[in-house]
PDB file of C-alpha atoms in Angstrom:
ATOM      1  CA  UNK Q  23     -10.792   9.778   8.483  1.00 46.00           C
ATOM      2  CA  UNK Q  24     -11.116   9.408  12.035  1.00 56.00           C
ATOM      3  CA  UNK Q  25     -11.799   5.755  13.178  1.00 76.00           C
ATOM      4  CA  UNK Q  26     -13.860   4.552  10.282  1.00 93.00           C
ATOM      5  CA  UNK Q  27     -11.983   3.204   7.302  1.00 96.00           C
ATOM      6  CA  UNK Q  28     -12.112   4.615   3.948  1.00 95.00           C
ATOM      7  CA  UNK Q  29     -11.581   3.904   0.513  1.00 95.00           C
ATOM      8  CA  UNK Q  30      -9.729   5.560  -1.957  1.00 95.00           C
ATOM      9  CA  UNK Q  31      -7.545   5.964  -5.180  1.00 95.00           C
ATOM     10  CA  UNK Q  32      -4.317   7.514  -5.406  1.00 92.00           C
ATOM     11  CA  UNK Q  33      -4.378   8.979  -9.149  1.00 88.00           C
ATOM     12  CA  UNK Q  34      -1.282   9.853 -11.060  1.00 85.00           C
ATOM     13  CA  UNK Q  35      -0.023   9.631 -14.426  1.00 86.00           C
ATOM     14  CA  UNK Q  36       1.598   6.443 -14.203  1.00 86.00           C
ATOM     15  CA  UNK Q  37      -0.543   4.551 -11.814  1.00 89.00           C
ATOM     16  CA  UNK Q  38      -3.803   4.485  -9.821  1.00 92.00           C
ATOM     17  CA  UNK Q  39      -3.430   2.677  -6.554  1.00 92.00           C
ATOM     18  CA  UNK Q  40      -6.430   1.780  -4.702  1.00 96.00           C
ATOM     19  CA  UNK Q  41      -6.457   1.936  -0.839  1.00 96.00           C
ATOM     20  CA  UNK Q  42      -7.677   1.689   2.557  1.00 97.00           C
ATOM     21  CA  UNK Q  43      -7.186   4.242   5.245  1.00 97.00           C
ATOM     22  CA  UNK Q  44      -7.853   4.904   8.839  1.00 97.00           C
ATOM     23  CA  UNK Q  45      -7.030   7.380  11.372  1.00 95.00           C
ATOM     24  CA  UNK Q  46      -6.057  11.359  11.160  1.00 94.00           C
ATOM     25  CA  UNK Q  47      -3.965  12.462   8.402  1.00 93.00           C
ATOM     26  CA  UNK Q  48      -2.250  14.626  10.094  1.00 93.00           C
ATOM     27  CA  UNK Q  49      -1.068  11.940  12.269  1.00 96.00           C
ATOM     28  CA  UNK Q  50       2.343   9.446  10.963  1.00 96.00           C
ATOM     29  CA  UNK Q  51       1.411   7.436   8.390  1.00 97.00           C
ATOM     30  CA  UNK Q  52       2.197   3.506   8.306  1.00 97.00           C
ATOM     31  CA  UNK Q  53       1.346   1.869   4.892  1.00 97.00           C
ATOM     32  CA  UNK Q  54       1.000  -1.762   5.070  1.00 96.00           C
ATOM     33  CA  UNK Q  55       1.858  -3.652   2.603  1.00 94.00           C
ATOM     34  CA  UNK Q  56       1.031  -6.867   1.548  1.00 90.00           C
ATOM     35  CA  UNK Q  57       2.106  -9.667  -1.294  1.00 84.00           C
ATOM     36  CA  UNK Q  58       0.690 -12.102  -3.140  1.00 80.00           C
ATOM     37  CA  UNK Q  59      -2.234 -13.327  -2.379  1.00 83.00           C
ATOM     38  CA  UNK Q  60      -3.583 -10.730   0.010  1.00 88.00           C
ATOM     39  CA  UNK Q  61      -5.168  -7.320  -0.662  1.00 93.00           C
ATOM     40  CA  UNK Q  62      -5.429  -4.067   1.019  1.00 94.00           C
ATOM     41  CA  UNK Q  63      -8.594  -5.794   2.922  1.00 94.00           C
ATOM     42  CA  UNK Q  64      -5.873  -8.262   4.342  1.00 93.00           C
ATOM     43  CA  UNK Q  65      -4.903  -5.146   7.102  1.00 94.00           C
ATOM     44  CA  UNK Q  66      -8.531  -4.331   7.830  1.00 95.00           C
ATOM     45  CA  UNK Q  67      -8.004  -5.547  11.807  1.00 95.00           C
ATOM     46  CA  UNK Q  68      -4.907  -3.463  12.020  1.00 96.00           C
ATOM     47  CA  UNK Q  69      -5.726  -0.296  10.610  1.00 97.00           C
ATOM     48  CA  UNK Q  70      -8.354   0.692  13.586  1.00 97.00           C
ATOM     49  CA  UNK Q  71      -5.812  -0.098  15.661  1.00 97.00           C
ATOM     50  CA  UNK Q  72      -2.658   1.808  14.382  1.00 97.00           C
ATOM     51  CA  UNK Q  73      -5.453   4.739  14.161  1.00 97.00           C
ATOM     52  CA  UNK Q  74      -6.416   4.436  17.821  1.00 96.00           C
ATOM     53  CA  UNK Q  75      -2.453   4.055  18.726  1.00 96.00           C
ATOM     54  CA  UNK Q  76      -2.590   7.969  17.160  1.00 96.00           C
ATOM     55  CA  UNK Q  77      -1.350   7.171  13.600  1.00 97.00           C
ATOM     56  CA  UNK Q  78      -2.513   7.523   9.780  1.00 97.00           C
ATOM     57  CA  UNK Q  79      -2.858   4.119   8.960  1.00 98.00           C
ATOM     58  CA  UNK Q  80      -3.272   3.467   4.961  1.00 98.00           C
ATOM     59  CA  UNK Q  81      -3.146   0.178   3.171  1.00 97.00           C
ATOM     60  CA  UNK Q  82      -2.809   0.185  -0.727  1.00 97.00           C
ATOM     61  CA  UNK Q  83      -4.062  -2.127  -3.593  1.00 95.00           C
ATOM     62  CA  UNK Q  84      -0.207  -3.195  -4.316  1.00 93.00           C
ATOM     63  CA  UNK Q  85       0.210  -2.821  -8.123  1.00 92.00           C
ATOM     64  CA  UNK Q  86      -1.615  -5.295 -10.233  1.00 91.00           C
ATOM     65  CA  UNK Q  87      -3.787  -6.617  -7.398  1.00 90.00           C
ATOM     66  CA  UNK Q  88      -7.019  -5.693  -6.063  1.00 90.00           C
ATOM     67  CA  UNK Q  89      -8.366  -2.273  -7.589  1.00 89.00           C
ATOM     68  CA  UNK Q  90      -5.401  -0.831  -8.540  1.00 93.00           C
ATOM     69  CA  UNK Q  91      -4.189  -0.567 -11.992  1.00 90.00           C
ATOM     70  CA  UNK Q  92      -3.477  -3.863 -13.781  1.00 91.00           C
ATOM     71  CA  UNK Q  93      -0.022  -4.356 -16.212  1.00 91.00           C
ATOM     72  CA  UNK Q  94       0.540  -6.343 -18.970  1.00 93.00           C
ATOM     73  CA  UNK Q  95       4.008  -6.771 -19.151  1.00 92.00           C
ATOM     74  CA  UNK Q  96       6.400  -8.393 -16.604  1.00 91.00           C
ATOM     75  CA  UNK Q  97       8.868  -5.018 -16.064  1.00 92.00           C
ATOM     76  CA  UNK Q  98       5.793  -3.175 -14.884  1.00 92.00           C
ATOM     77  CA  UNK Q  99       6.119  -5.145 -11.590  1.00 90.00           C
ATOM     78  CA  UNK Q 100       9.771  -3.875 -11.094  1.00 92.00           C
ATOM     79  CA  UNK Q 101      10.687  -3.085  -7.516  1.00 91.00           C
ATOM     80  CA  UNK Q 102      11.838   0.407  -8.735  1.00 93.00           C
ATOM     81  CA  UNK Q 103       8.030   1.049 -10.211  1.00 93.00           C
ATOM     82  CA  UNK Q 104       6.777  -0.594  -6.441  1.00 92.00           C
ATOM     83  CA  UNK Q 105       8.979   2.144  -5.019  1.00 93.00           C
ATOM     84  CA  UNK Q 106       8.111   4.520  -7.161  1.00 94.00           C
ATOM     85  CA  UNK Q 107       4.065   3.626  -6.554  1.00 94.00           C
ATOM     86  CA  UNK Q 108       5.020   4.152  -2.833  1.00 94.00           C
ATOM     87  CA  UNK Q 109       6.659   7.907  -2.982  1.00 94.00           C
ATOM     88  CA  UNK Q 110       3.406   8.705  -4.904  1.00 94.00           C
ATOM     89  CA  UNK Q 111       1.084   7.313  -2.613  1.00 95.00           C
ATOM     90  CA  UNK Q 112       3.507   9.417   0.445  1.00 95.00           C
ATOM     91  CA  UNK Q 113       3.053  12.378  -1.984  1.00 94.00           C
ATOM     92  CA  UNK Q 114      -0.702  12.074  -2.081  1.00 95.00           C
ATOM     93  CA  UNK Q 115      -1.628  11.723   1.237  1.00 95.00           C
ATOM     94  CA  UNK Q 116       0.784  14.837   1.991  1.00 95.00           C
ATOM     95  CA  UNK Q 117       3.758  12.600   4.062  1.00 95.00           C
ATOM     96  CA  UNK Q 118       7.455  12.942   3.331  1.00 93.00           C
ATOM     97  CA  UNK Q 119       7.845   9.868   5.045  1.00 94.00           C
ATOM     98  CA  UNK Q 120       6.175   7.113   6.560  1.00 96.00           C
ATOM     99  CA  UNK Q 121       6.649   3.821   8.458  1.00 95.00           C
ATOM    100  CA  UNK Q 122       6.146   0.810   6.454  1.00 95.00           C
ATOM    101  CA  UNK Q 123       5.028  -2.701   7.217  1.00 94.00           C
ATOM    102  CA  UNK Q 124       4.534  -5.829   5.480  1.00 90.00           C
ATOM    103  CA  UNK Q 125       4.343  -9.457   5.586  1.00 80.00           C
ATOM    104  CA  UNK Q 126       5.925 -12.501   3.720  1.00 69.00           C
ATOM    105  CA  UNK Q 127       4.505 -15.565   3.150  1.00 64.00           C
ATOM    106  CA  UNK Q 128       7.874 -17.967   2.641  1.00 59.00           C
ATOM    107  CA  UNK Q 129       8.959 -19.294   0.143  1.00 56.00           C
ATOM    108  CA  UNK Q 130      11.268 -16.619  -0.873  1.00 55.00           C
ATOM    109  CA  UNK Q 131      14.517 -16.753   0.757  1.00 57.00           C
ATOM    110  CA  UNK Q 132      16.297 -15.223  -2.135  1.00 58.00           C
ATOM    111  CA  UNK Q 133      14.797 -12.147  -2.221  1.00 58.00           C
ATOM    112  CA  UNK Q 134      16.415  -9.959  -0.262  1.00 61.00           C
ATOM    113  CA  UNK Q 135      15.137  -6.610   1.787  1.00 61.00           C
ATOM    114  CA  UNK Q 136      14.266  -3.520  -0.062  1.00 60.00           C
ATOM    115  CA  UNK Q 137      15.035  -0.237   1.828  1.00 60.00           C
ATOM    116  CA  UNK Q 138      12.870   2.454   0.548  1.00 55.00           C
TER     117      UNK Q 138
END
């Protein structure tokens, strides 16, 4: 990966993220996450920069945006499935764990903190 940023899927049975990456994989990974109304593309200024400061830097397609797969129904968006889409992105780019960042926009003070 080096310095350049690259695009790829995450395939699985239950879901195909799409994402951005930068940086070594053998290096700690940070996945950044974004919400609504960002994409992966949103962290394309960071990544370069976590990959210089000597990490794997990868930013997913959060489910149902972007190029990642698409769900009909309403419980497909779960947080457990988000969680879920996370340990299988950790498991295909070879991590057991990772740091993870992401951003709010407001507007949702009742949603608390998920720990994954």
């Amino acid at each position: 990966m080096g310095d350049q940023i690259t695009e790829n899927f995450a395939r699985s049975d239950r879901h195909e993220p799409f994402y951005l990456a930068c940086g070594d994989p053998g290096h700690p990974p940070v996945i950044l996450c974004h919400v609504w109304p960002e994409l992966s593309f949103s962290w394309r200024k960071q990544l370069p920069l976590l990959a210089a400061a000597g990490f794997c830097a990868v930013a997913p397609d959060m489910r149902g945006y972007g190029q990642s797969t698409r769900y009909q129904d309403h419980a497909s968006y779960s947080v457990a499935k988000i969680e879920a889409d996370m340990i299988d992105l950790l498991d295909h780019i070879g991590a057991e764990k990772a740091i993870f960042v992401g951003h709010d926009l407001g507007g949702q003070d009742n949603i608390p903190p998920v720990k994954i």
